[in-house]
C-alpha positions as semicolon CSV with decimal commas, in nm:
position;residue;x (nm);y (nm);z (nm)
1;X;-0,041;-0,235;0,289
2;X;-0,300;-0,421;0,454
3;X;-0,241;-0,406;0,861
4;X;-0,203;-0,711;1,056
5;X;-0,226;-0,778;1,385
6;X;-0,164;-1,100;1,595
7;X;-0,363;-1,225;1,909
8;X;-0,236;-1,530;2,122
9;X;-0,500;-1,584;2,382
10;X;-0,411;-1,887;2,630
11;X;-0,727;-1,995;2,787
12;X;-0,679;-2,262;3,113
13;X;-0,860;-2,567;2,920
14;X;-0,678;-2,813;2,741
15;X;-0,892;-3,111;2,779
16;X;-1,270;-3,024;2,709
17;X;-1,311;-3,082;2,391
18;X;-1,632;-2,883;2,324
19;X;-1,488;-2,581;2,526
20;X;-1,162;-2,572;2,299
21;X;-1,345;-2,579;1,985
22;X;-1,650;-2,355;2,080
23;X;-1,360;-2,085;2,149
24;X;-1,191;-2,142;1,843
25;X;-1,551;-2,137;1,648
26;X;-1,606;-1,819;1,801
27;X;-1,292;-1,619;1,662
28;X;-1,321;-1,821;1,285
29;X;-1,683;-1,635;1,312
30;X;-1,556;-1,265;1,347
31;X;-1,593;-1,136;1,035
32;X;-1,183;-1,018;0,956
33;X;-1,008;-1,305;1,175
34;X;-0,796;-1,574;1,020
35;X;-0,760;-1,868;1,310
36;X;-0,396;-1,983;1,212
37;X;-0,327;-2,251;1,483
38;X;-0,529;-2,411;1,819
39;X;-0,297;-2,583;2,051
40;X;-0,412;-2,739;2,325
41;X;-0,194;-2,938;2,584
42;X;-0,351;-3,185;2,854
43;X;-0,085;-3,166;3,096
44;X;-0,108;-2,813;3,094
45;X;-0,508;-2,795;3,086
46;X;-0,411;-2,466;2,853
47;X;-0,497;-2,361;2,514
48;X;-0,283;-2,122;2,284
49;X;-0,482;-2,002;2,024
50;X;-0,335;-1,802;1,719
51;X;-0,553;-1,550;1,501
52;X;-0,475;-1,252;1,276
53;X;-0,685;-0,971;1,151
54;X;-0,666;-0,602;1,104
55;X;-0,692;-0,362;1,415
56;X;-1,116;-0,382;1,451
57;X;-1,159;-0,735;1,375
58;X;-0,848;-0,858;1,597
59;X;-1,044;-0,689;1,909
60;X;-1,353;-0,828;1,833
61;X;-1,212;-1,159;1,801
62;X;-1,072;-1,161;2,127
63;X;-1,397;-1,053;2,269
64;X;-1,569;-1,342;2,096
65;X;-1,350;-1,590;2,238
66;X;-1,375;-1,411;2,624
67;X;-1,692;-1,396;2,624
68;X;-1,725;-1,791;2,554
69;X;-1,451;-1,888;2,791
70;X;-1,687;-1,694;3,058
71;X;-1,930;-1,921;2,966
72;X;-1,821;-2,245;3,010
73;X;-1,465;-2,216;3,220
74;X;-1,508;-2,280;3,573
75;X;-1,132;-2,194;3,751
76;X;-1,279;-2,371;4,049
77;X;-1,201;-2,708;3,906
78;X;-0,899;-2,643;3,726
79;X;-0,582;-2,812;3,760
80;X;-0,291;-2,817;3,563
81;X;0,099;-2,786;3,547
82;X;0,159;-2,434;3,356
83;X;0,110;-2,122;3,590
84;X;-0,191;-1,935;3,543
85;X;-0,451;-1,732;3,754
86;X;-0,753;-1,704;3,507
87;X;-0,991;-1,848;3,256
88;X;-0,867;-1,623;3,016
89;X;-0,540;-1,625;3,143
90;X;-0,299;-1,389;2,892
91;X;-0,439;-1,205;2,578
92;X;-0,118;-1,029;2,406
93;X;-0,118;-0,844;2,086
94;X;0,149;-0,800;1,830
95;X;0,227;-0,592;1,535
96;X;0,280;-0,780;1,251
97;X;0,238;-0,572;0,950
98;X;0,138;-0,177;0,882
99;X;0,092;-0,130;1,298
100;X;0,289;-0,011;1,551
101;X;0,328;-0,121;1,900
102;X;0,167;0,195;2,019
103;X;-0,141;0,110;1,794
104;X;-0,129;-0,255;1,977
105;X;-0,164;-0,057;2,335
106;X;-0,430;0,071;2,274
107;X;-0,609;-0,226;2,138
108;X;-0,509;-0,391;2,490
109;X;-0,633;-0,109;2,704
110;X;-0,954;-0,056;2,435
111;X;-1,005;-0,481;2,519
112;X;-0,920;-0,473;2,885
113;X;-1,207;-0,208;2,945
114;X;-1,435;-0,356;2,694
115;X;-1,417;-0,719;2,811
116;X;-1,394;-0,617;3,188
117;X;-1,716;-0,374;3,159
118;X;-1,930;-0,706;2,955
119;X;-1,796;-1,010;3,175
120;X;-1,740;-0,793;3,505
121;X;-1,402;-0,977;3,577
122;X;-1,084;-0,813;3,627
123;X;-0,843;-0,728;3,322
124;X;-0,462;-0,650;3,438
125;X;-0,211;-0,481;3,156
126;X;0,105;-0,618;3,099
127;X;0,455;-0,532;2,907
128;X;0,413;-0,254;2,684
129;X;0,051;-0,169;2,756
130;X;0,136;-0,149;3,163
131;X;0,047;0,143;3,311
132;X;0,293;0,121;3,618
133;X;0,639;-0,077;3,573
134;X;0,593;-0,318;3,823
135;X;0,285;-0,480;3,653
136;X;0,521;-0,524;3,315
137;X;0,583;-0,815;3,367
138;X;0,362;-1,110;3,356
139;X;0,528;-1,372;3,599
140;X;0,516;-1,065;3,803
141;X;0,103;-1,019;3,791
142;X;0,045;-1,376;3,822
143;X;0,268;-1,425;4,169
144;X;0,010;-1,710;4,356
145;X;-0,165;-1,769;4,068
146;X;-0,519;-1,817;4,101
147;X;-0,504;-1,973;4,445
148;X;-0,358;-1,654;4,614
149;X;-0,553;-1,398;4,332
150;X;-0,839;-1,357;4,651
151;X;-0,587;-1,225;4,942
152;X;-0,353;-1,046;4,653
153;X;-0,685;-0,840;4,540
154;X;-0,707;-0,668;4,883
155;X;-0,390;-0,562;4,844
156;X;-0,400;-0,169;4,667
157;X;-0,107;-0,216;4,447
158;X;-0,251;-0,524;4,283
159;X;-0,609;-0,365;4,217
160;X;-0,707;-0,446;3,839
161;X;-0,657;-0,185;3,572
162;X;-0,994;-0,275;3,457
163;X;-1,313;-0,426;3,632
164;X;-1,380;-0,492;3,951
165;X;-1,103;-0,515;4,245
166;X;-1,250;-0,839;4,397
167;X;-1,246;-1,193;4,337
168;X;-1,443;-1,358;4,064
169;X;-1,402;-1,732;4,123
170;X;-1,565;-1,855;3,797
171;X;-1,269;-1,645;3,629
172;X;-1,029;-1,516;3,793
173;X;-0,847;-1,291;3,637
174;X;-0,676;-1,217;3,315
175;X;-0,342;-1,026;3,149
176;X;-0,381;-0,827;2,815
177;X;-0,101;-0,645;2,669
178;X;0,076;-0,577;2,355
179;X;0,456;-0,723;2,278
180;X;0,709;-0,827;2,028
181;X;0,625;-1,143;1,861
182;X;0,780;-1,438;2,057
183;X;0,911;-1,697;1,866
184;X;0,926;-2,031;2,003
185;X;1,276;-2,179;1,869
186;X;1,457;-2,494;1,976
187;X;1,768;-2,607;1,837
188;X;1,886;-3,004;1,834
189;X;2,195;-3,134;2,041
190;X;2,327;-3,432;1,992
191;X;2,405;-3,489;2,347
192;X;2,214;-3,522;2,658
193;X;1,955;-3,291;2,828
194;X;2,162;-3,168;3,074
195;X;2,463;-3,084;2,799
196;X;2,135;-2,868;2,667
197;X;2,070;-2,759;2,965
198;X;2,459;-2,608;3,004
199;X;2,401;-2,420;2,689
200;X;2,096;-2,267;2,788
201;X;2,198;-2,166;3,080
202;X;2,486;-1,986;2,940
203;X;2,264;-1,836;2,683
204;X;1,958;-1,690;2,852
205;X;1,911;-1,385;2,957
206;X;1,877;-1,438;3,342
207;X;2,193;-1,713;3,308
208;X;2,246;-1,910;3,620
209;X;2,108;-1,611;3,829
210;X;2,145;-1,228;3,958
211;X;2,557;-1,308;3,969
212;X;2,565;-1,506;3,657
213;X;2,386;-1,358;3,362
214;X;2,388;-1,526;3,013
215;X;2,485;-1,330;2,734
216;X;2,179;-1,276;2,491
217;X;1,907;-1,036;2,590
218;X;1,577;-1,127;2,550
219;X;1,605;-1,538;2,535
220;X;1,438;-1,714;2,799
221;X;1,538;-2,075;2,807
222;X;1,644;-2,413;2,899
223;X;1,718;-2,798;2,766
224;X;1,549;-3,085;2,769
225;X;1,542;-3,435;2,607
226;X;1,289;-3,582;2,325
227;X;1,243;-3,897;2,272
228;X;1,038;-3,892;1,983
229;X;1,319;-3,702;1,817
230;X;1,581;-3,906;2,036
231;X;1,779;-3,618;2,066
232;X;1,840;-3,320;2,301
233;X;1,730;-2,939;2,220
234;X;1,814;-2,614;2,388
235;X;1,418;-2,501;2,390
236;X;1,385;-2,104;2,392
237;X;1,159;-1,799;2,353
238;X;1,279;-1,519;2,178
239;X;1,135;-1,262;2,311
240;X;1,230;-0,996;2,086
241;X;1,350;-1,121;1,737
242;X;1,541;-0,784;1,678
243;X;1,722;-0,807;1,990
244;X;1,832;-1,144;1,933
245;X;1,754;-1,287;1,618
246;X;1,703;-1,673;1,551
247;X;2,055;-1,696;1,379
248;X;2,224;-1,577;1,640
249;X;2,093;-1,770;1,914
250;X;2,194;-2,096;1,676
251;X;2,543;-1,985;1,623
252;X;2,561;-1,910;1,985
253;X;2,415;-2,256;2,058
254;X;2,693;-2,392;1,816
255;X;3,004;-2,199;1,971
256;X;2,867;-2,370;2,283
257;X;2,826;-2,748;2,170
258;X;3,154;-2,748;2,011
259;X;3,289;-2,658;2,350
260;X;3,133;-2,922;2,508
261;X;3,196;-3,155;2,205
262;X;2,852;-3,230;2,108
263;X;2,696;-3,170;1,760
264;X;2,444;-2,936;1,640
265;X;2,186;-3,110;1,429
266;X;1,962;-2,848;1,284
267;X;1,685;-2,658;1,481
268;X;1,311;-2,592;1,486
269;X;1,042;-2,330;1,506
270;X;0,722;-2,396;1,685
271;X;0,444;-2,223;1,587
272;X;0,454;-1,926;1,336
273;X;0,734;-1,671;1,206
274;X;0,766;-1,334;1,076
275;X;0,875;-1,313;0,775
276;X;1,135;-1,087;0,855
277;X;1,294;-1,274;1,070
278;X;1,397;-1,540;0,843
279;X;1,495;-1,256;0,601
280;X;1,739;-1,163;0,897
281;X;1,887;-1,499;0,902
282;X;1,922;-1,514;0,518
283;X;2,070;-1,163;0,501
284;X;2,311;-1,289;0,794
285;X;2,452;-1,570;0,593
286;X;2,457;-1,380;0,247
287;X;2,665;-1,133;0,411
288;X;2,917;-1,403;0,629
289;X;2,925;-1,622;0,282
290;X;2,955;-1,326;0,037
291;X;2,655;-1,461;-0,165
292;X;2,457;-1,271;-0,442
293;X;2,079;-1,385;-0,357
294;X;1,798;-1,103;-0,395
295;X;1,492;-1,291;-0,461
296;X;1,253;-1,373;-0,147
297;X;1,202;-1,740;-0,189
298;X;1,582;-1,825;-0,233
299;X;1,646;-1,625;0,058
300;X;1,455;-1,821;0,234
301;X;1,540;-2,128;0,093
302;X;1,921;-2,041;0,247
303;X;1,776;-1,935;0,557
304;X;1,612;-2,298;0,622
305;X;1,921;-2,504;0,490
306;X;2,137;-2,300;0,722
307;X;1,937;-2,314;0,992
308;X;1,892;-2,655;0,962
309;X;1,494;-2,591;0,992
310;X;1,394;-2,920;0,782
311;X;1,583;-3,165;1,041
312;X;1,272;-3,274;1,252
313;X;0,986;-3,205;1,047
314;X;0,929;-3,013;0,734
315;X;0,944;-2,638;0,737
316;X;0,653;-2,518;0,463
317;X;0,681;-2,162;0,410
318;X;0,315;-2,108;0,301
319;X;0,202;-2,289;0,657
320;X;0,518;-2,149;0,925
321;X;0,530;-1,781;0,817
322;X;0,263;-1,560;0,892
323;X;0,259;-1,360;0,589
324;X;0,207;-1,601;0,360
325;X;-0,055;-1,780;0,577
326;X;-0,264;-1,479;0,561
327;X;-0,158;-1,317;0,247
328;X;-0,436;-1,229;-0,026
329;X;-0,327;-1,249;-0,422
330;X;-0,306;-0,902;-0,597
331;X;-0,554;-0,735;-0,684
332;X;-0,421;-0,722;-1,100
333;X;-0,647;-0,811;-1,366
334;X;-0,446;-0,629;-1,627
335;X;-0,113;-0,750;-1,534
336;X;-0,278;-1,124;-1,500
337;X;-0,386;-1,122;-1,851
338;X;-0,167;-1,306;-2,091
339;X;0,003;-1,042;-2,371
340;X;-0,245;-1,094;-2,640
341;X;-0,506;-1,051;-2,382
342;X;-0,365;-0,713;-2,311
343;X;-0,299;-0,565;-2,640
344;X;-0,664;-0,681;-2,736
345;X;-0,809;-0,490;-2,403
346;X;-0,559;-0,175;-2,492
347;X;-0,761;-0,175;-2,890
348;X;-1,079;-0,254;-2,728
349;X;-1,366;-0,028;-2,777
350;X;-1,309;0,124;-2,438
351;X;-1,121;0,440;-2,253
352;X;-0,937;0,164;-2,006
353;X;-0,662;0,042;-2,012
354;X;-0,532;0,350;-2,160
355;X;-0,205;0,543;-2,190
356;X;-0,105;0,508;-1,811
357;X;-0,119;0,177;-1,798
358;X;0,059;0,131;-2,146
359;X;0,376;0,362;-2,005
360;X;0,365;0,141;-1,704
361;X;0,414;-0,166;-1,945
362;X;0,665;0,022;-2,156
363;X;0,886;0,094;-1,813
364;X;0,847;-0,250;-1,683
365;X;0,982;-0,386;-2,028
366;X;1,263;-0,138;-2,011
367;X;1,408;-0,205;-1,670
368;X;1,349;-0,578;-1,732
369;X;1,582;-0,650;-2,059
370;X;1,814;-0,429;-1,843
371;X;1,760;-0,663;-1,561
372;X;1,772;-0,956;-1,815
373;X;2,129;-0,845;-1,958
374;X;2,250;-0,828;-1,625
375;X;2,158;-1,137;-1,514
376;X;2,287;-1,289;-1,779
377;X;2,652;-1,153;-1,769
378;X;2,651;-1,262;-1,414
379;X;2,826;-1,587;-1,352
380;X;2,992;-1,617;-1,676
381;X;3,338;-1,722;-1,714
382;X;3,473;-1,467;-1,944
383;X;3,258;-1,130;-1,795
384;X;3,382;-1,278;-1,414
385;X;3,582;-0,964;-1,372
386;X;3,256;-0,734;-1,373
387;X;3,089;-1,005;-1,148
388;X;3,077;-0,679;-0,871
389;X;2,972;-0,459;-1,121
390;X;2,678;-0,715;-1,228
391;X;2,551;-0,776;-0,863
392;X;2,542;-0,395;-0,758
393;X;2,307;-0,364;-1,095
394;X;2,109;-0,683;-1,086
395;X;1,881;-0,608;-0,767
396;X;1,783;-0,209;-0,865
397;X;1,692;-0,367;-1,187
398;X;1,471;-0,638;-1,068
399;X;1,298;-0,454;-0,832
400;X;1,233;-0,174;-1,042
401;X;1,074;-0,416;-1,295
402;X;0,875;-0,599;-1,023
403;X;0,712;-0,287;-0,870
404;X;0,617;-0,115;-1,206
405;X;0,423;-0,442;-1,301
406;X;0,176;-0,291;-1,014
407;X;0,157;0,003;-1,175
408;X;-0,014;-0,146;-1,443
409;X;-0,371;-0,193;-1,255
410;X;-0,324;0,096;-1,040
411;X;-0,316;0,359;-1,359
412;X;-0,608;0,227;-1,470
413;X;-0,776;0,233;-1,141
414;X;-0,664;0,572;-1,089
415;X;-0,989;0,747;-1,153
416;X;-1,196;0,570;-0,935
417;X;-1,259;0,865;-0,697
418;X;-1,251;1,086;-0,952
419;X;-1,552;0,937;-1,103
420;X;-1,730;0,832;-0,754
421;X;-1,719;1,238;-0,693
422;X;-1,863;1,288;-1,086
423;X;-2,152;1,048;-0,950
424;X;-2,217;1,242;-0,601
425;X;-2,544;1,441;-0,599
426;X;-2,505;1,824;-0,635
427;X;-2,904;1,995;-0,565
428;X;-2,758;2,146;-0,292
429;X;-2,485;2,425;-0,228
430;X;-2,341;2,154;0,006
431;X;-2,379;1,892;-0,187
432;X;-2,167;2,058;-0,471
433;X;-1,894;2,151;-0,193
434;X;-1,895;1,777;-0,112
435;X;-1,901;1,658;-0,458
436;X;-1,631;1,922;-0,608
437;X;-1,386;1,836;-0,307
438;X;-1,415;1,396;-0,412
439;X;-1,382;1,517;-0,766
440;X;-1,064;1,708;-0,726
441;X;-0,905;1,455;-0,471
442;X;-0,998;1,228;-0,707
443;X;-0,765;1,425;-0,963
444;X;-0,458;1,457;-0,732
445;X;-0,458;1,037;-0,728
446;X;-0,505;1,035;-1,102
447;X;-0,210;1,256;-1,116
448;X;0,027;1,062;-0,818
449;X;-0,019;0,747;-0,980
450;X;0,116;0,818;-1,277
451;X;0,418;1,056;-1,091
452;X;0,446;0,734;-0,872
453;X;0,555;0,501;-1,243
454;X;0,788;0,783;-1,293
455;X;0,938;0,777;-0,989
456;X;1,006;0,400;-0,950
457;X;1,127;0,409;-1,345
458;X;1,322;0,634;-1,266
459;X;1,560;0,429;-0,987
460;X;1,662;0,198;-1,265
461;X;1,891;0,455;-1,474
462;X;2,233;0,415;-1,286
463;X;2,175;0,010;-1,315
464;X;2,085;0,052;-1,656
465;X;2,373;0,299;-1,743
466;X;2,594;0,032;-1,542
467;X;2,463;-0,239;-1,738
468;X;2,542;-0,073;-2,068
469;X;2,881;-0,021;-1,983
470;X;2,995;-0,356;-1,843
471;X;2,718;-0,639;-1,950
472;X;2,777;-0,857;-2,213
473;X;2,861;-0,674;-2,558
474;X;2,627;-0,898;-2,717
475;X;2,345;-0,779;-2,548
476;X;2,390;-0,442;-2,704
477;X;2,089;-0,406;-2,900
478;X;1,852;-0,551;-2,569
479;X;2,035;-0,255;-2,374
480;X;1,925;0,030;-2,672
481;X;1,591;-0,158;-2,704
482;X;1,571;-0,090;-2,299
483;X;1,698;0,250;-2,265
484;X;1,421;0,368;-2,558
485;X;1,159;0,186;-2,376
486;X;1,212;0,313;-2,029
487;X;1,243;0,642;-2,084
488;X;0,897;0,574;-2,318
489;X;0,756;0,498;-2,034
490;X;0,864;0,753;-1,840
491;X;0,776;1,026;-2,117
492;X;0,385;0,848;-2,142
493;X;0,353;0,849;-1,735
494;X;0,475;1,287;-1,768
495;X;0,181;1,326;-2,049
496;X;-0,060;1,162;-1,773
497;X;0,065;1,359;-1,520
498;X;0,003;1,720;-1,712
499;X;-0,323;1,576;-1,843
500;X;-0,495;1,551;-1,523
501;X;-0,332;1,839;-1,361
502;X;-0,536;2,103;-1,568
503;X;-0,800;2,023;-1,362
504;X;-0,667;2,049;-1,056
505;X;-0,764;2,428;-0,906
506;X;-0,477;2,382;-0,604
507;X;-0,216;2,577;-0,754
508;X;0,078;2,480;-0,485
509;X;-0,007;2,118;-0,506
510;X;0,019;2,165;-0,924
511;X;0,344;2,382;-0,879
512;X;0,505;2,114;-0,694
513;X;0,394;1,819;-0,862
514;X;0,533;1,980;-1,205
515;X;0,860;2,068;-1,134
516;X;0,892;1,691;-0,985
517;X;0,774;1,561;-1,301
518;X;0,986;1,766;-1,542
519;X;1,305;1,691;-1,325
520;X;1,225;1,303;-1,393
521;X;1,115;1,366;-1,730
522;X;1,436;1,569;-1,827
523;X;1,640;1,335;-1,632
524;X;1,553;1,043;-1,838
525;X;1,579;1,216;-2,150
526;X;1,952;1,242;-2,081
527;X;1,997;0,882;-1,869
528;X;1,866;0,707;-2,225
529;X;2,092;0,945;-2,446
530;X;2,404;0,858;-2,221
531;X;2,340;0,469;-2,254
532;X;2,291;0,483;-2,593
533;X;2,667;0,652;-2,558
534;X;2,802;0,448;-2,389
535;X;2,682;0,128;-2,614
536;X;2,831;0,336;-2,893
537;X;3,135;0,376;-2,759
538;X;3,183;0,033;-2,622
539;X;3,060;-0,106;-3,021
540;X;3,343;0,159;-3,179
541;X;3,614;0,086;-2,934
C-alpha cells in the first residue's frame, strides 16, 4: 500500500498573484508531491494549499513552499480578515493512507526544526504534535495574532518549540502539527441564516457556550446565507470524521430543521474527502435501509444521493476524494492482457507466466462462476426465499475473485529478488554472505506469494458450499465447473509452494510454512468434494 500523507499549508497572501503561484510552483516541483487544490481568498489575504505525497516528499514539499513564502511575504504589510500571526501561518499534516498519526508527529517536529534552523523564524507545534497541552490548540498559540506575537515572545511559556524566541517581523511566526483530516461540510436550509445559525448552534461542539454545549464532538460551526445559491447552510468543520461522521451531522441538521419547519435541501463538501468517510455514510444508510450494495462505486453512488451532495454543484468522485485524485493504475500486465493474449504468453517460448500465475487464474475463475451463480439467484422472484442466504455469499465471493486477479502479476513477479541476489557479485567471503542472504529472501517471497493465492482461495469455500446448496438449480454444472477449478488452483499454488521451499535452508520458517499449506491444501480437497455433494444431492432429491 503506497503511504499517503496530506499537507494544508495556509500562507497570509491571497492577493499577489506571483507570490500564490510561485508557492504552488514550488511544491508541483518536489519530486513525490501531487498539488491537489490552491485556494486563495482576497478578503482573507490567505492561501490554503492542498498537496499529497509519501512521508519524504510531503516534508520536502512543505519546505519548498516555506522557504518561498520567506522570500517574498512581508507580515509588515499584511492585512486581512482571517486570524493569523505568520507568513506561513499553519502547516498541519494528516494521515491519509498506510501512516499513522504518530508517523505524522514526527514529520511536524522533523519540519518545525528543519524549516526553523534554514529560515531562522520561529516554528510552534500544535494538536497532536504539541509538546505541552496548552499549546494544542491553535486559536490558543495564535492569541494577538501577529500584532501582539513581539510582547507574547518575552513571555517564557510562549517561547517557540523551534527557532529563535524573538520576533522576526518579515515572518512572524508559524504552527506545524499533525491532525485528523478536517472536512469542510455545509449542508443547505431552506430558511434564513439565522434559522442556520439556530442549528449550528445546537450542533457544535462548544454550543451557545461553557453552560450550553451542543451535542456533537468535534464540529465547529455556524450558519450563514448565500446568495449565489439563494439559500441558507449550516457551514461546519469536522474535525474528526470518526468522531462525528458527515452523515450524522446531516441527520442531526435534519432532526433540527424539521423542528424549526424548514427544509433540508442537500449538502456540500468543500475541498477534498477521504474515501472512507463516504464509505461511512454509505454503510450508514445500507444498514438503516437494509440494502445489499458491496461494490465501491455504488456505495458511493448511495452515499451522494443520500447526502444530497449533487444539489449545488456536481460531486465528481475522481476530483472530491483524495484517493482517487492521487491513485496510480495497477501495476498488471498479465491480468491486462485480453484471454488470448494470455494463453499465447502462458505457450510462449518463455519460463513466465508459469504455473503460479496459471493457479491464480484457475482460483479467480473458480470463486467467480461461484460469485456469478450467486448473483444471479439474487433478486429473483421464485429463489426470493434464499435472498439472505444469497447476500451473506455474494460479497466473500466477489472479493475473493477480485483479489486473486492480483495474484496473477504478483506470482510471476515473485522471483524478482530471488534473481537480483543470483546477479549479486560473490569474489568475496562477504560478498557471498550478502548474495546468499538476497537469494534466500528472495525464496521465502517466491514461496509467500503463492501461500498468499492459497490463502485468499481459500475464504471462498463456505460461500461456495452456500452457493451450491441454495443458488439456482440450474446453475448446477457452473457450481461443479467452480468447485474443480478452485480447488485447481489451490492444488497448483501448494506445488509452487513445495517447489521453492527445497531451497530454502531455514528449517522453522519451512516447518511452518508447510503445515499451513497442507492444512489449505487438504482443506480444499474436502470443501470441493462436499459441493460436489451437495449438487448431487440437491440434482437426486
Amino acid at each position: 500500500m503506497k503511504k499517503i500523507v496530506e499537507c494544508v499549508p495556509n500562507f497570509s497572501e491571497g492577493r499577489n498573484r506571483e507570490t500564490i503561484d510561485a508557492i504552488a510552483e514550488a511544491i508541483r516541483r518536489t519530486s513525490g508531491c501531487t498539488l491537489l487544490d490552491v485556494d486563495p481568498g482576497a478578503s482573507t489575504n490567505r492561501t490554503v494549499y492542498t498537496f499529497v505525497g509519501d512521508p519524504d516528499s510531503i516534508l520536502e514539499g512543505a519546505l519548498a513552499a516555506a522557504r518561498v513564502a520567506r522570500a517574498r511575504i512581508d507580515m509588515r504589510t499584511h492585512k486581512g480578515e482571517h486570524p493569523r500571526f505568520g507568513a506561513m501561518d499553519v502547516c498541519p499534516f494528516i494521515p491519509v493512507r498506510g501512516v499513522s498519526m504518530a508517523d505524522c508527529v514526527d514529520i511536524a517536529r522533523t519540519f518545525a526544526q528543519r524549516a526553523a534552523e534554514a529560515l531562522k523564524v520561529p516554528f510552534f507545534l500544535y494538536e497532536e504534535a504539541a509538546l505541552q497541552d496548552y499549546r494544542r490548540k491553535l486559536p490558543d498559540i495564535r492569541h494577538g495574532e501577529y500584532e501582539g506575537l513581539a510582547e507574547r515572545l518575552k513571555d517564557p511559556r510562549w517561547q517557540p518549540d523551534f527557532g529563535p524566541a524573538e520576533f522576526v517581523p518579515q515572518w512572524g511566526a508559524t504552527a506545524t502539527g499533525a491532525r485528523m483530516f478536517l472536512i469542510a461540510y455545509n449542508v443547505n436550509i431552506l430558511g434564513t441564516a439565522n434559522q442556520a445559525h439556530r442549528i449550528a448552534l445546537n450542533l457544535r461542539e462548544t454550543g451557545r457556550g461553557n453552560d450550553q454545549p451542543g451535542r456533537l464532538k468535534e464540529v465547529k460551526g455556524m450558519g450563514w446565507f448565500v446568495d449565489e445559491y439563494n439559500l441558507a447552510q449550516v457551514t461546519v468543520n469536522l474535525t474528526n470524521y470518526r468522531v462525528t461522521p458527515i452523515h450524522r451531522l446531516f441527520e442531526e441538521v435534519g432532526k433540527e430543521a424539521a423542528e424549526l419547519k424548514v427544509g433540508v435541501a442537500g449538502s456540500e463538501i468543500v475541498g477534498l474527502v477521504p474515501l472512507e468517510s463516504i464509505l461511512m455514510a454509505a454503510d450508514y444508510y445500507i444498514e438503516k435501509e437494509n440494502l445489499f450494495i458491496y461494490e465501491e462505486d455504488q456505495k458511493i453512488r448511495l452515499a451522494v444521493e443520500r447526502l444530497g451532495l449533487n444539489s449545488v454543484a456536481p460531486f465528481e468522485p475522481d476530483k472530491k476524494i483524495i484517493e482517487y485524485i492521487v491513485a496510480e493504475p495497477p501495476d498488471e500486465p498479465l491480468a491486462d492482457l485480453s484471454l488470448r493474449g494470455f494463453i499465447e504468453e502462458v505457450a510462449a517460448r518463455s519460463s513466465t507466466p508459469g504455473g503460479g500465475s496459471v493457479s491464480a487464474v484457475l482460483a479467480a475463475l473458480g470463486a467467480g462462476l461461484g460469485a456469478m451463480v450467486a448473483k444471479l439467484t439474487y433478486g429473483v422472484r421464485k429463489f426470493e426465499s434464499v435472498d439472505a442466504q444469497m447476500r451473506a455469499a455474494i460479497p466473500p465471493l466477489h472479493e475473493t475473485t477480485r483479489s486473486l486477479i492480483a495474484m496473477i502479476d504478483a506470482d510471476t513477479n515473485a522471483f524478482n529478488d530471488y534473481m537480483e541476489g543470483v546477479r549479486m557479485p560473490s569474489g568475496t567471503p562477504a560478498e557471498k554472505a550478502a548474495r546468499t542472504e538476497r537469494m534466500q529472501q528472495g525464496l521465502k517471497t517466491a514461496v509467500n506469494v503463492p501461500l498468499q493465492t492459497m490463502t485468499i482461495a481459500d475464504s471462498a469455500w463456505e460461500a461456495l458450499c452456500d452457493t451450491a446448496r441454495h443458488g439456482n438449480p440450474a446453475s448446477r454444472s457452473d457450481i461443479q465447473v467452480g468447485a474443480r477449478a478452485l480447488e485447481t488452483g489451490i492444488w497448483g499454488a501448494y506445488q509452487n509452494v513445495v517447489i521453492n521451499l527445497e531451497g530454502i535452508t531455514d528449517d522453522a520458517f519451512k516447518a511452518e510454512t508447510l503445515k499451513l499449506a497442507d492444512a489449505i491444501a487438504d482443506r480444499a480437497r474436502k470443501k470441493m468434494q462436499e459441493v460436489l455433494d451437495i449438487l448431487e444431492t440437491k440434482r437426486t432429491s
